[in-house]
Amino acid sequence: AAAIPPGVVSILDAKRGDIGNTAQAYARAAFDDLDFDAMTVNPYLGADSVQPFVERPDRGAFIVCRTSNPGAADLQNLLVSTPDGERPLYEVVAQSAQKWSRHENVGIVAGATYPDDIRRLRELCPSMPFLVPGVGAQQGDVGAAVRAGIDAERLGLIINAARSIIYAGSGPEFAEAVRAAAQRLRDEINASRAAPAGRGA
Amino acid sequence: AAAIPPGVVSILDAKRGDIGNTAQAYARAAFDDLDFDAMTVNPYLGADSVQPFVERPDRGAFIVCRTSNPGAADLQNLLVSTPDGERPLYEVVAQSAQKWSRHENVGIVAGATYPDDIRRLRELCPSMPFLVPGVGAQQGDVGAAVRAGIDAERLGLIINAARSIIYAGSGPEFAEAVRAAAQRLRDEINASRAAPAGRGA
């Protein structure tokens, strides 16, 4: 993370999930050796696999919850028995993420490609930050994702794009093309924040 | 994997789970750059996150199913609605692993610390190889794991230990102490294979 300017939050999207002893080593690598502020973490191994990433108040984790890829529903949308009735697994994961947040330093990954699920997650987690992949090469609809996931203060989303930005140009035009692609996405996000759908004007 | 002698199967226990495009890059790194034979894969992102690890007949994957750590049950034992009634999530994962096996090149990870769950997995997956962590530093019972997980040919288990072997000694005694620890584990495994519990003699 040494190449990232100070003041910019850096998130290592490594989706790690391992037993406690190994998770501690991954957390040291990400937070101490590489100096990232946060990391994405896979929840399948449960609480002790997440703990090393969330126990420090100055670092945080985004729990992989509802991802943007075609196979996401295979496990994440399975219906699970809970004391409140049946719910999709990703909702149980979101509630676990809230429980695992010790220092208001935990968010969830909620893919832009499934805005209905983002909306449901925002109902369950009104104040959690959402990391939202899937708007670039994966073709999620920015406006739909923003309208579904924005919080009561019209904030709460970190919308990331990788391939659509870093491959926006090449050769001498590289820097300008990448800058323009990033600005277009930023402007599109902000335009969607400004215009709530279906609430009048 | 260049340090591993030829003829020894090498498994990269990296528990990767990411969207298809990223999974393809992880598979290339593990199989082509590092020349591992197989890799452990986290199932939470579904079929397209697993596919790059299982599509080559000369390489394979162990799907993380029922792990050995204390928090494993948090998600893995949640009861899921299926057409056959409610079953723990890890059973659904085991059945998905069987479905994802295109070249008889897929196994599952089943922690030694939960022998009852290993037994259940063997009933569901009679001929799949199981990668069984948890017998060393994590204190799983080797005999119980072998009796629970062994297949009809008294094979089918890859029981691995890391810390209890590599930290068995130090200094000038290192090589001998490590060799002795590995041999003790091997002998304990084979003794448990030879003596089926509760089947007479």
Short mmCIF file of C-alpha atoms in Angstrom, two decimals:
data_model
loop_
_atom_site.label_atom_id
_atom_site.label_comp_id
_atom_site.label_asym_id
_atom_site.label_seq_id
_atom_site.Cartn_x
_atom_site.Cartn_y
_atom_site.Cartn_z
CA ALA A 1 0.00 0.00 0.00
CA ALA A 2 3.08 2.26 -0.05
CA ALA A 3 2.07 3.57 -3.50
CA ILE A 4 -1.30 4.86 -2.23
CA PRO A 5 -1.30 8.55 -1.23
CA PRO A 6 -1.81 9.30 2.49
CA GLY A 7 -5.41 10.02 3.44
CA VAL A 8 -6.84 7.53 0.94
CA VAL A 9 -8.38 4.50 2.61
CA SER A 10 -6.80 1.31 1.26
CA ILE A 11 -8.73 -1.97 1.18
CA LEU A 12 -6.97 -5.23 0.35
CA ASP A 13 -9.54 -7.30 -1.55
CA ALA A 14 -7.96 -10.66 -0.74
CA LYS A 15 -11.10 -12.43 0.59
CA ARG A 16 -9.11 -14.44 3.11
CA GLY A 17 -10.80 -17.05 5.29
CA ASP A 18 -8.72 -19.46 7.36
CA ILE A 19 -8.35 -20.90 10.86
CA GLY A 20 -7.43 -18.45 13.63
CA ASN A 21 -3.69 -19.07 13.63
CA THR A 22 -3.43 -18.54 9.86
CA ALA A 23 -5.87 -15.62 9.92
CA GLN A 24 -3.64 -13.86 12.44
CA ALA A 25 -0.71 -14.18 10.04
CA TYR A 26 -2.80 -12.85 7.14
CA ALA A 27 -3.90 -9.90 9.30
CA ARG A 28 -0.31 -9.09 10.25
CA ALA A 29 0.72 -9.25 6.58
CA ALA A 30 -2.12 -6.98 5.42
CA PHE A 31 -2.12 -4.46 8.27
CA ASP A 32 1.49 -4.37 9.51
CA ASP A 33 3.68 -5.42 6.59
CA LEU A 34 1.55 -3.90 3.80
CA ASP A 35 -0.15 -1.16 5.87
CA PHE A 36 -3.64 -1.61 4.44
CA ASP A 37 -6.52 -0.06 6.39
CA ALA A 38 -9.00 -2.84 5.76
CA MET A 39 -9.35 -6.23 4.13
CA THR A 40 -12.14 -8.30 2.62
CA VAL A 41 -12.77 -11.51 4.59
CA ASN A 42 -14.66 -14.67 3.66
CA PRO A 43 -17.06 -15.71 6.46
CA TYR A 44 -17.31 -19.46 5.75
CA LEU A 45 -14.93 -20.45 8.57
CA GLY A 46 -16.79 -18.45 11.23
CA ALA A 47 -15.97 -16.08 14.09
CA ASP A 48 -12.39 -17.08 14.91
CA SER A 49 -11.39 -16.75 11.25
CA VAL A 50 -12.70 -13.17 11.21
CA GLN A 51 -11.51 -11.98 14.61
CA PRO A 52 -7.89 -11.07 13.74
CA PHE A 53 -9.18 -8.66 11.10
CA VAL A 54 -11.66 -6.84 13.34
CA GLU A 55 -10.03 -6.73 16.77
CA ARG A 56 -7.92 -3.62 16.10
CA PRO A 57 -9.81 -0.33 16.31
CA ASP A 58 -7.56 1.27 13.68
CA ARG A 59 -8.17 -1.45 11.04
CA GLY A 60 -11.30 -3.02 9.64
CA ALA A 61 -12.84 -5.73 7.53
CA PHE A 62 -15.49 -6.09 4.88
CA ILE A 63 -17.20 -9.46 5.24
CA VAL A 64 -17.94 -11.12 1.90
CA CYS A 65 -21.73 -11.36 2.03
CA ARG A 66 -23.55 -11.15 -1.33
CA THR A 67 -21.08 -11.15 -4.18
CA SER A 68 -21.44 -9.87 -7.72
CA ASN A 69 -20.57 -13.04 -9.68
CA PRO A 70 -22.97 -15.40 -11.51
CA GLY A 71 -22.48 -18.29 -9.02
CA ALA A 72 -23.03 -16.11 -5.96
CA ALA A 73 -26.51 -17.48 -5.32
CA ASP A 74 -25.33 -21.11 -5.20
CA LEU A 75 -24.61 -20.84 -1.48
CA GLN A 76 -25.39 -17.25 -0.54
CA ASN A 77 -29.10 -17.44 -1.34
CA LEU A 78 -29.75 -20.83 0.24
CA LEU A 79 -32.58 -20.56 2.74
CA VAL A 80 -31.43 -21.07 6.30
CA SER A 81 -33.56 -21.82 9.37
CA THR A 82 -33.26 -19.07 11.97
CA PRO A 83 -35.27 -18.16 15.08
CA ASP A 84 -37.00 -15.55 12.87
CA GLY A 85 -37.90 -18.07 10.17
CA GLU A 86 -36.16 -18.88 6.93
CA ARG A 87 -33.75 -16.34 5.48
CA PRO A 88 -31.10 -16.41 2.79
CA LEU A 89 -27.63 -17.27 4.02
CA TYR A 90 -26.28 -13.87 2.99
CA GLU A 91 -28.67 -12.19 5.46
CA VAL A 92 -27.38 -14.41 8.26
CA VAL A 93 -23.84 -13.44 7.25
CA ALA A 94 -24.77 -9.74 7.34
CA GLN A 95 -26.15 -10.13 10.85
CA SER A 96 -23.01 -12.00 11.91
CA ALA A 97 -20.95 -9.17 10.48
CA GLN A 98 -22.82 -6.69 12.67
CA LYS A 99 -22.19 -8.92 15.68
CA TRP A 100 -18.47 -9.20 14.80
CA SER A 101 -18.09 -5.41 14.60
CA ARG A 102 -16.28 -4.48 17.80
CA HIS A 103 -15.17 -0.99 16.94
CA GLU A 104 -17.65 0.04 14.23
CA ASN A 105 -14.96 -1.23 11.89
CA VAL A 106 -16.83 -3.92 9.96
CA GLY A 107 -18.70 -3.60 6.68
CA ILE A 108 -20.03 -6.05 4.13
CA VAL A 109 -19.46 -6.80 0.46
CA ALA A 110 -22.70 -6.41 -1.50
CA GLY A 111 -22.41 -6.79 -5.27
CA ALA A 112 -23.92 -4.13 -7.54
CA THR A 113 -25.33 -6.81 -9.81
CA TYR A 114 -28.10 -7.70 -7.31
CA PRO A 115 -29.74 -4.41 -6.26
CA ASP A 116 -32.75 -6.10 -4.65
CA ASP A 117 -30.40 -7.93 -2.30
CA ILE A 118 -28.50 -4.69 -1.57
CA ARG A 119 -31.81 -3.06 -0.60
CA ARG A 120 -32.60 -5.92 1.77
CA LEU A 121 -29.12 -5.69 3.28
CA ARG A 122 -29.52 -1.97 3.88
CA GLU A 123 -32.77 -2.66 5.74
CA LEU A 124 -30.94 -5.17 7.94
CA CYS A 125 -27.79 -3.05 8.40
CA PRO A 126 -28.86 0.60 8.36
CA SER A 127 -25.48 2.07 9.29
CA MET A 128 -22.88 -0.37 7.98
CA PRO A 129 -20.56 0.59 5.15
CA PHE A 130 -21.08 -1.52 2.04
CA LEU A 131 -18.26 -2.32 -0.36
CA VAL A 132 -19.97 -2.63 -3.75
CA PRO A 133 -18.09 -4.34 -6.57
CA GLY A 134 -19.55 -5.25 -9.93
CA VAL A 135 -20.30 -1.92 -11.61
CA GLY A 136 -17.55 -1.97 -14.24
CA ALA A 137 -16.57 -5.04 -16.22
CA GLN A 138 -19.30 -6.99 -14.42
CA GLN A 139 -21.93 -4.56 -15.72
CA GLY A 140 -23.89 -3.82 -12.57
CA ASP A 141 -26.14 -0.74 -12.82
CA VAL A 142 -24.57 2.08 -10.79
CA GLY A 143 -27.80 4.00 -10.34
CA ALA A 144 -29.75 0.95 -9.20
CA ALA A 145 -27.03 -0.02 -6.74
CA VAL A 146 -26.81 3.48 -5.29
CA ARG A 147 -30.56 3.84 -4.90
CA ALA A 148 -30.81 0.41 -3.28
CA GLY A 149 -27.88 0.74 -0.91
CA ILE A 150 -27.59 4.36 0.12
CA ASP A 151 -28.08 4.99 3.84
CA ALA A 152 -30.24 7.58 5.60
CA GLU A 153 -27.52 10.21 5.17
CA ARG A 154 -27.18 9.34 1.45
CA LEU A 155 -23.78 7.82 2.16
CA GLY A 156 -22.56 4.36 3.17
CA LEU A 157 -21.37 2.91 -0.13
CA ILE A 158 -17.86 2.31 -1.39
CA ILE A 159 -18.38 1.50 -5.06
CA ASN A 160 -15.29 0.05 -6.63
CA ALA A 161 -14.36 -0.70 -10.21
CA ALA A 162 -11.10 -2.23 -11.31
CA ARG A 163 -10.91 -3.47 -14.87
CA SER A 164 -13.16 -0.73 -16.32
CA ILE A 165 -10.79 1.90 -14.88
CA ILE A 166 -7.33 0.40 -15.16
CA TYR A 167 -7.91 -0.87 -18.71
CA ALA A 168 -9.66 2.31 -19.90
CA GLY A 169 -6.71 3.28 -22.06
CA SER A 170 -3.15 2.47 -22.97
CA GLY A 171 0.00 4.07 -24.33
CA PRO A 172 0.37 7.84 -24.10
CA GLU A 173 -3.38 8.28 -23.39
CA PHE A 174 -3.30 5.90 -20.42
CA ALA A 175 -3.28 8.46 -17.60
CA GLU A 176 -5.94 10.70 -19.14
CA ALA A 177 -8.21 7.81 -20.12
CA VAL A 178 -8.04 6.27 -16.66
CA ARG A 179 -8.68 9.63 -15.02
CA ALA A 180 -11.67 10.25 -17.27
CA ALA A 181 -13.12 6.78 -16.56
CA ALA A 182 -12.76 7.29 -12.81
CA GLN A 183 -14.37 10.72 -12.99
CA ARG A 184 -17.27 9.41 -15.06
CA LEU A 185 -17.95 6.74 -12.46
CA ARG A 186 -17.69 9.24 -9.61
CA ASP A 187 -20.09 11.63 -11.36
CA GLU A 188 -22.53 8.83 -12.09
CA ILE A 189 -22.47 7.77 -8.44
CA ASN A 190 -23.05 11.30 -7.23
CA ALA A 191 -25.84 11.94 -9.74
CA SER A 192 -27.62 8.82 -8.43
CA ARG A 193 -27.16 9.98 -4.83
CA ALA A 194 -28.68 13.35 -5.64
CA ALA A 195 -31.82 12.02 -7.33
CA PRO A 196 -33.75 9.58 -5.16
CA ALA A 197 -35.96 7.44 -7.38
CA GLY A 198 -39.63 7.25 -6.59
CA ARG A 199 -39.59 9.87 -3.85
CA GLY A 200 -40.66 12.85 -5.94
CA ALA A 201 -38.28 15.81 -6.36
CA ALA B 1 6.41 -26.52 -5.12
CA ALA B 2 9.87 -26.88 -6.70
CA ALA B 3 11.25 -28.11 -3.36
CA ILE B 4 8.81 -31.04 -3.22
CA PRO B 5 10.24 -34.32 -4.58
CA PRO B 6 8.67 -35.67 -7.80
CA GLY B 7 5.91 -38.20 -7.20
CA VAL B 8 4.66 -36.51 -4.05
CA VAL B 9 1.27 -34.89 -4.52
CA SER B 10 1.42 -31.20 -3.58
CA ILE B 11 -1.64 -29.37 -2.29
CA LEU B 12 -1.62 -25.59 -1.88
CA ASP B 13 -3.80 -24.88 1.17
CA ALA B 14 -4.64 -21.32 0.20
CA LYS B 15 -8.46 -21.56 0.54
CA ARG B 16 -9.05 -19.14 -2.32
CA GLY B 17 -12.56 -18.02 -3.23
CA ASP B 18 -13.09 -15.18 -5.68
CA ILE B 19 -15.02 -14.19 -8.79
CA GLY B 20 -14.26 -16.14 -11.96
CA ASN B 21 -11.78 -13.71 -13.47
CA THR B 22 -9.71 -13.58 -10.26
CA ALA B 23 -10.10 -17.31 -9.65
CA GLN B 24 -8.59 -17.98 -13.07
CA ALA B 25 -5.53 -15.94 -12.12
CA TYR B 26 -5.21 -17.80 -8.80
CA ALA B 27 -5.47 -21.13 -10.63
CA ARG B 28 -2.75 -20.11 -13.10
CA ALA B 29 -0.51 -19.01 -10.22
CA ALA B 30 -1.01 -22.25 -8.27
CA PHE B 31 -0.94 -24.73 -11.14
CA ASP B 32 1.29 -23.12 -13.78
CA ASP B 33 3.64 -20.77 -11.94
CA LEU B 34 4.00 -22.82 -8.73
CA ASP B 35 3.22 -26.27 -10.22
CA PHE B 36 0.97 -27.49 -7.41
CA ASP B 37 -1.24 -30.50 -8.14
CA ALA B 38 -4.23 -29.29 -6.18
CA MET B 39 -5.52 -26.39 -4.15
CA THR B 40 -8.02 -25.85 -1.36
CA VAL B 41 -10.94 -23.67 -2.46
CA ASN B 42 -13.58 -21.83 -0.43
CA PRO B 43 -17.08 -22.50 -1.82
CA TYR B 44 -18.88 -19.34 -0.61
CA LEU B 45 -18.78 -17.63 -4.03
CA GLY B 46 -20.29 -20.59 -5.88
CA ALA B 47 -19.68 -22.55 -9.06
CA ASP B 48 -17.85 -20.00 -11.20
CA SER B 49 -15.37 -19.33 -8.37
CA VAL B 50 -14.54 -23.04 -8.23
CA GLN B 51 -14.48 -23.84 -11.93
CA PRO B 52 -10.93 -22.69 -12.81
CA PHE B 53 -9.56 -25.08 -10.18
CA VAL B 54 -11.46 -28.16 -11.37
CA GLU B 55 -11.64 -27.82 -15.14
CA ARG B 56 -8.19 -29.32 -15.82
CA PRO B 57 -8.04 -33.12 -15.62
CA ASP B 58 -4.42 -33.02 -14.40
CA ARG B 59 -5.14 -30.72 -11.45
CA GLY B 60 -7.67 -30.78 -8.66
CA ALA B 61 -9.33 -28.99 -5.79
CA PHE B 62 -10.38 -29.71 -2.24
CA ILE B 63 -13.52 -27.75 -1.43
CA VAL B 64 -13.51 -26.31 2.09
CA CYS B 65 -16.54 -28.03 3.61
CA ARG B 66 -16.39 -28.72 7.38
CA THR B 67 -13.32 -27.12 8.89
CA SER B 68 -11.43 -27.96 12.07
CA ASN B 69 -11.56 -24.59 13.85
CA PRO B 70 -13.79 -23.56 16.80
CA GLY B 71 -15.93 -21.16 14.73
CA ALA B 72 -16.54 -23.66 11.92
CA ALA B 73 -20.11 -24.35 12.99
CA ASP B 74 -21.12 -20.66 12.82
CA LEU B 75 -22.01 -20.98 9.14
CA GLN B 76 -21.18 -24.55 8.18
CA ASN B 77 -23.73 -26.18 10.49
CA LEU B 78 -26.60 -23.80 9.77
CA LEU B 79 -29.64 -25.78 8.68
CA VAL B 80 -30.54 -25.19 5.04
CA SER B 81 -33.82 -26.01 3.30
CA THR B 82 -33.30 -28.52 0.51
CA PRO B 83 -35.67 -30.69 -1.54
CA ASP B 84 -34.71 -33.53 0.86
CA GLY B 85 -35.53 -31.51 3.97
CA GLU B 86 -33.26 -29.53 6.24
CA ARG B 87 -29.56 -30.30 6.20
CA PRO B 88 -26.45 -28.58 7.51
CA LEU B 89 -24.81 -26.21 5.04
CA TYR B 90 -21.63 -28.32 4.97
CA GLU B 91 -23.61 -31.27 3.56
CA VAL B 92 -24.95 -29.06 0.79
CA VAL B 93 -21.39 -27.97 0.07
CA ALA B 94 -20.24 -31.61 -0.08
CA GLN B 95 -22.96 -32.38 -2.60
CA SER B 96 -22.01 -29.33 -4.64
CA ALA B 97 -18.39 -30.53 -4.59
CA GLN B 98 -19.50 -33.85 -6.06
CA LYS B 99 -21.41 -31.97 -8.75
CA TRP B 100 -18.40 -29.75 -9.50
CA SER B 101 -16.11 -32.76 -9.96
CA ARG B 102 -15.65 -33.04 -13.71
CA HIS B 103 -12.66 -35.36 -13.85
CA GLU B 104 -12.87 -37.16 -10.49
CA ASN B 105 -10.49 -34.44 -9.37
CA VAL B 106 -12.43 -32.85 -6.51
CA GLY B 107 -12.29 -33.68 -2.81
CA ILE B 108 -13.46 -31.94 0.34
CA VAL B 109 -11.85 -30.59 3.49
CA ALA B 110 -13.25 -32.31 6.57
CA GLY B 111 -11.64 -31.39 9.91
CA ALA B 112 -10.48 -34.17 12.23
CA THR B 113 -11.93 -32.33 15.20
CA TYR B 114 -15.50 -33.26 14.23
CA PRO B 115 -15.53 -37.03 13.56
CA ASP B 116 -19.33 -37.30 13.61
CA ASP B 117 -19.48 -34.83 10.74
CA ILE B 118 -16.72 -36.73 8.87
CA ARG B 119 -18.80 -39.91 9.19
CA ARG B 120 -21.84 -38.14 7.77
CA LEU B 121 -19.75 -36.76 4.90
CA ARG B 122 -18.42 -40.23 4.07
CA GLU B 123 -22.01 -41.51 3.86
CA LEU B 124 -22.83 -38.68 1.43
CA CYS B 125 -19.59 -38.95 -0.58
CA PRO B 126 -18.54 -42.62 -0.56
CA SER B 127 -15.66 -42.26 -3.00
CA MET B 128 -14.36 -38.72 -2.63
CA PRO B 129 -10.92 -38.01 -1.18
CA PHE B 130 -11.07 -36.09 2.10
CA LEU B 131 -8.33 -33.71 3.16
CA VAL B 132 -8.34 -33.90 6.96
CA PRO B 133 -6.60 -31.14 8.93
CA GLY B 134 -6.74 -30.70 12.68
CA VAL B 135 -4.91 -33.74 14.09
CA GLY B 136 -1.76 -31.98 15.29
CA ALA B 137 -1.74 -28.62 17.06
CA GLN B 138 -5.54 -28.56 16.83
CA GLN B 139 -5.72 -31.82 18.80
CA GLY B 140 -8.17 -33.81 16.70
CA ASP B 141 -8.18 -37.55 17.48
CA VAL B 142 -6.43 -39.41 14.63
CA GLY B 143 -8.10 -42.76 15.35
CA ALA B 144 -11.59 -41.27 15.54
CA ALA B 145 -11.06 -39.34 12.31
CA VAL B 146 -9.75 -42.41 10.47
CA ARG B 147 -12.55 -44.68 11.66
CA ALA B 148 -15.16 -42.05 10.75
CA GLY B 149 -13.78 -41.12 7.34
CA ILE B 150 -12.19 -44.19 5.84
CA ASP B 151 -13.81 -45.42 2.63
CA ALA B 152 -14.87 -48.95 1.65
CA GLU B 153 -11.31 -49.75 0.54
CA ARG B 154 -9.91 -48.40 3.87
CA LEU B 155 -8.45 -45.46 1.95
CA GLY B 156 -9.70 -42.02 0.97
CA LEU B 157 -8.14 -39.78 3.61
CA ILE B 158 -5.25 -37.33 3.33
CA ILE B 159 -4.52 -36.47 6.95
CA ASN B 160 -2.26 -33.47 7.24
CA ALA B 161 -0.43 -31.93 10.17
CA ALA B 162 1.71 -28.84 9.96
CA ARG B 163 2.74 -27.25 13.24
CA SER B 164 3.06 -30.57 15.15
CA ILE B 165 5.54 -31.78 12.52
CA ILE B 166 7.51 -28.70 11.50
CA TYR B 167 7.94 -27.51 15.09
CA ALA B 168 8.72 -30.98 16.50
CA GLY B 169 12.36 -30.05 17.10
CA SER B 170 15.01 -27.43 16.53
CA GLY B 171 18.74 -27.03 16.21
CA PRO B 172 20.84 -30.09 15.34
CA GLU B 173 17.96 -32.45 16.25
CA PHE B 174 15.54 -30.74 13.84
CA ALA B 175 15.67 -33.25 10.97
CA GLU B 176 15.46 -36.34 13.19
CA ALA B 177 12.71 -34.91 15.40
CA VAL B 178 10.59 -33.91 12.40
CA ARG B 179 11.11 -37.31 10.78
CA ALA B 180 10.13 -39.08 13.99
CA ALA B 181 6.99 -36.94 14.42
CA ALA B 182 5.94 -37.63 10.82
CA GLN B 183 6.53 -41.36 11.22
CA ARG B 184 4.56 -41.47 14.48
CA LEU B 185 1.60 -39.84 12.76
CA ARG B 186 1.87 -42.19 9.78
CA ASP B 187 1.99 -45.23 12.05
CA GLU B 188 -0.95 -44.00 14.11
CA ILE B 189 -2.98 -43.50 10.93
CA ASN B 190 -2.14 -46.97 9.62
CA ALA B 191 -2.86 -48.61 12.99
CA SER B 192 -6.32 -47.01 12.95
CA ARG B 193 -6.90 -48.18 9.38
CA ALA B 194 -5.99 -51.76 10.33
CA ALA B 195 -8.31 -52.02 13.31
CA PRO B 196 -11.91 -51.24 12.44
CA ALA B 197 -13.77 -50.22 15.59
CA GLY B 198 -16.96 -52.11 16.40
CA ARG B 199 -16.70 -54.58 13.55
CA GLY B 200 -15.10 -57.48 15.45
CA ALA B 201 -11.66 -58.73 14.45
#
